[in-house]
Short mmCIF file of N, CA and C in Angstrom, two decimals:
data_model
loop_
_atom_site.label_atom_id
_atom_site.label_comp_id
_atom_site.label_asym_id
_atom_site.label_seq_id
_atom_site.Cartn_x
_atom_site.Cartn_y
_atom_site.Cartn_z
N GLU A 1 -8.66 -8.96 -19.40
CA GLU A 1 -8.57 -7.52 -19.41
C GLU A 1 -7.60 -7.04 -18.33
N SER A 2 -6.95 -5.96 -18.61
CA SER A 2 -6.03 -5.39 -17.63
C SER A 2 -6.80 -4.54 -16.63
N ILE A 3 -6.17 -4.29 -15.50
CA ILE A 3 -6.77 -3.42 -14.48
C ILE A 3 -7.05 -2.05 -15.08
N ARG A 4 -6.12 -1.57 -15.87
CA ARG A 4 -6.28 -0.25 -16.50
C ARG A 4 -7.54 -0.19 -17.36
N GLU A 5 -7.76 -1.26 -18.15
CA GLU A 5 -8.95 -1.30 -19.01
C GLU A 5 -10.23 -1.36 -18.17
N LEU A 6 -10.20 -2.15 -17.10
CA LEU A 6 -11.37 -2.25 -16.23
C LEU A 6 -11.68 -0.92 -15.56
N MET A 7 -10.62 -0.23 -15.13
CA MET A 7 -10.81 1.09 -14.51
C MET A 7 -11.42 2.06 -15.52
N ARG A 8 -10.94 2.01 -16.75
CA ARG A 8 -11.45 2.91 -17.78
C ARG A 8 -12.93 2.62 -18.06
N LYS A 9 -13.28 1.33 -18.17
CA LYS A 9 -14.68 0.96 -18.43
C LYS A 9 -15.60 1.37 -17.29
N ALA A 10 -15.10 1.33 -16.07
CA ALA A 10 -15.90 1.69 -14.90
C ALA A 10 -15.84 3.19 -14.60
N ASN A 11 -15.16 3.93 -15.47
CA ASN A 11 -15.00 5.38 -15.28
C ASN A 11 -14.34 5.72 -13.94
N ILE A 12 -13.37 4.90 -13.55
CA ILE A 12 -12.60 5.16 -12.33
C ILE A 12 -11.34 5.91 -12.74
N PRO A 13 -11.19 7.14 -12.29
CA PRO A 13 -9.99 7.90 -12.66
C PRO A 13 -8.75 7.35 -11.94
N GLY A 14 -7.60 7.60 -12.52
CA GLY A 14 -6.36 7.21 -11.86
C GLY A 14 -5.63 6.11 -12.58
N LYS A 15 -4.66 5.57 -11.88
CA LYS A 15 -3.79 4.54 -12.43
C LYS A 15 -3.81 3.32 -11.52
N PRO A 16 -3.52 2.14 -12.06
CA PRO A 16 -3.48 0.94 -11.22
C PRO A 16 -2.54 1.08 -10.03
N TYR A 17 -1.46 1.83 -10.19
CA TYR A 17 -0.53 2.06 -9.08
C TYR A 17 -1.27 2.62 -7.87
N TRP A 18 -2.21 3.50 -8.12
CA TRP A 18 -2.95 4.13 -7.01
C TRP A 18 -3.71 3.09 -6.21
N LEU A 19 -4.27 2.09 -6.89
CA LEU A 19 -4.99 1.03 -6.18
C LEU A 19 -4.04 0.25 -5.28
N ARG A 20 -2.86 -0.09 -5.80
CA ARG A 20 -1.88 -0.83 -5.01
C ARG A 20 -1.38 0.02 -3.84
N HIS A 21 -1.16 1.30 -4.10
CA HIS A 21 -0.71 2.21 -3.05
C HIS A 21 -1.76 2.29 -1.94
N THR A 22 -3.02 2.46 -2.31
CA THR A 22 -4.10 2.55 -1.32
C THR A 22 -4.22 1.27 -0.53
N PHE A 23 -4.13 0.13 -1.20
CA PHE A 23 -4.19 -1.17 -0.54
C PHE A 23 -3.05 -1.30 0.47
N ALA A 24 -1.83 -0.97 0.05
CA ALA A 24 -0.67 -1.07 0.94
C ALA A 24 -0.80 -0.11 2.12
N GLN A 25 -1.23 1.10 1.86
CA GLN A 25 -1.36 2.09 2.93
C GLN A 25 -2.44 1.68 3.92
N ASN A 26 -3.55 1.15 3.43
CA ASN A 26 -4.61 0.68 4.32
C ASN A 26 -4.14 -0.48 5.19
N LEU A 27 -3.36 -1.38 4.61
CA LEU A 27 -2.79 -2.48 5.39
C LEU A 27 -1.90 -1.94 6.50
N LEU A 28 -1.03 -0.99 6.17
CA LEU A 28 -0.12 -0.41 7.14
C LEU A 28 -0.89 0.25 8.28
N GLU A 29 -1.89 1.03 7.93
CA GLU A 29 -2.67 1.75 8.94
C GLU A 29 -3.54 0.82 9.77
N SER A 30 -3.75 -0.40 9.27
CA SER A 30 -4.52 -1.41 10.02
C SER A 30 -3.63 -2.27 10.90
N GLY A 31 -2.33 -2.00 10.85
CA GLY A 31 -1.42 -2.71 11.74
C GLY A 31 -0.57 -3.79 11.10
N ALA A 32 -0.66 -3.97 9.79
CA ALA A 32 0.17 -4.98 9.12
C ALA A 32 1.62 -4.52 9.13
N SER A 33 2.52 -5.47 9.24
CA SER A 33 3.95 -5.14 9.19
C SER A 33 4.38 -4.96 7.74
N ILE A 34 5.52 -4.33 7.55
CA ILE A 34 6.01 -4.11 6.19
C ILE A 34 6.33 -5.45 5.52
N ILE A 35 6.73 -6.45 6.31
CA ILE A 35 6.99 -7.79 5.76
C ILE A 35 5.69 -8.40 5.25
N GLU A 36 4.62 -8.27 6.02
CA GLU A 36 3.32 -8.80 5.59
C GLU A 36 2.84 -8.09 4.33
N ILE A 37 3.02 -6.78 4.28
CA ILE A 37 2.60 -6.01 3.11
C ILE A 37 3.41 -6.42 1.90
N LYS A 38 4.71 -6.59 2.09
CA LYS A 38 5.60 -7.04 1.00
C LYS A 38 5.09 -8.34 0.40
N GLU A 39 4.74 -9.28 1.26
CA GLU A 39 4.25 -10.57 0.80
C GLU A 39 2.91 -10.43 0.07
N MET A 40 2.00 -9.61 0.61
CA MET A 40 0.69 -9.45 -0.01
C MET A 40 0.77 -8.78 -1.37
N LEU A 41 1.74 -7.89 -1.53
CA LEU A 41 1.92 -7.21 -2.82
C LEU A 41 2.75 -8.05 -3.79
N GLY A 42 3.38 -9.11 -3.28
CA GLY A 42 4.17 -9.98 -4.14
C GLY A 42 5.53 -9.42 -4.51
N HIS A 43 6.05 -8.54 -3.67
CA HIS A 43 7.36 -7.95 -3.95
C HIS A 43 8.49 -8.87 -3.50
N ASP A 44 9.61 -8.81 -4.22
CA ASP A 44 10.81 -9.55 -3.83
C ASP A 44 11.63 -8.75 -2.83
N SER A 45 11.49 -7.44 -2.86
CA SER A 45 12.33 -6.57 -2.05
C SER A 45 11.50 -5.60 -1.22
N ILE A 46 11.95 -5.37 0.01
CA ILE A 46 11.32 -4.36 0.87
C ILE A 46 11.44 -2.98 0.24
N LYS A 47 12.52 -2.74 -0.50
CA LYS A 47 12.70 -1.43 -1.15
C LYS A 47 11.53 -1.10 -2.07
N THR A 48 11.05 -2.10 -2.78
CA THR A 48 9.91 -1.89 -3.66
C THR A 48 8.67 -1.56 -2.84
N THR A 49 8.46 -2.29 -1.76
CA THR A 49 7.29 -2.07 -0.91
C THR A 49 7.30 -0.68 -0.32
N LYS A 50 8.47 -0.20 0.09
CA LYS A 50 8.57 1.12 0.71
C LYS A 50 8.07 2.22 -0.21
N LYS A 51 8.17 2.02 -1.52
CA LYS A 51 7.70 3.02 -2.48
C LYS A 51 6.19 3.23 -2.38
N TYR A 52 5.49 2.22 -1.88
CA TYR A 52 4.04 2.29 -1.79
C TYR A 52 3.55 2.87 -0.46
N LEU A 53 4.44 3.04 0.49
CA LEU A 53 4.04 3.43 1.84
C LEU A 53 4.50 4.83 2.19
N HIS A 54 3.64 5.54 2.89
CA HIS A 54 3.98 6.86 3.42
C HIS A 54 3.62 6.84 4.90
N ILE A 55 4.63 6.67 5.72
CA ILE A 55 4.40 6.55 7.15
C ILE A 55 4.39 7.94 7.77
N ASP A 56 3.28 8.28 8.40
CA ASP A 56 3.24 9.58 9.05
C ASP A 56 3.83 9.48 10.46
N ILE A 57 4.21 10.60 11.01
CA ILE A 57 4.91 10.64 12.29
C ILE A 57 4.06 10.04 13.41
N GLN A 58 2.78 10.35 13.46
CA GLN A 58 1.93 9.80 14.52
C GLN A 58 1.86 8.28 14.44
N LEU A 59 1.70 7.75 13.24
CA LEU A 59 1.66 6.29 13.08
C LEU A 59 2.99 5.67 13.51
N MET A 60 4.09 6.32 13.17
CA MET A 60 5.41 5.83 13.56
C MET A 60 5.54 5.80 15.09
N ARG A 61 5.07 6.85 15.75
CA ARG A 61 5.13 6.90 17.21
C ARG A 61 4.29 5.78 17.82
N GLU A 62 3.12 5.53 17.25
CA GLU A 62 2.25 4.47 17.76
C GLU A 62 2.93 3.11 17.65
N VAL A 63 3.58 2.87 16.53
CA VAL A 63 4.25 1.58 16.32
C VAL A 63 5.48 1.45 17.21
N LEU A 64 6.30 2.50 17.27
CA LEU A 64 7.55 2.42 18.02
C LEU A 64 7.36 2.50 19.53
N PHE A 65 6.44 3.35 19.97
CA PHE A 65 6.32 3.62 21.40
C PHE A 65 5.01 3.15 22.01
N ASP A 66 4.23 2.42 21.23
CA ASP A 66 2.96 1.86 21.70
C ASP A 66 2.07 2.95 22.30
N GLU A 67 1.98 4.07 21.62
CA GLU A 67 1.18 5.21 22.11
C GLU A 67 -0.25 5.12 21.63
#
C-alpha cells in the first residue's frame, strides 16, 4: 500500500509530502545538518532537500552565531 492509501485509511488529512516536510523540519530543529537531512530523505541533491526546509531567522542565528 502507498503512504497516501494508508493516510486515507487512517483518516489522516494531508499529503505524503507533508509527512516528509515535517520529518525534515523536525530534524533541522533538532540540530541535524542539511547534509544529514539530505541523506535521511534519500535525496541526490541539496536543492531538493532545501524545498522541504524553512529556516527561521532565530534558528539561523543559533546555528551561525551559537546563540
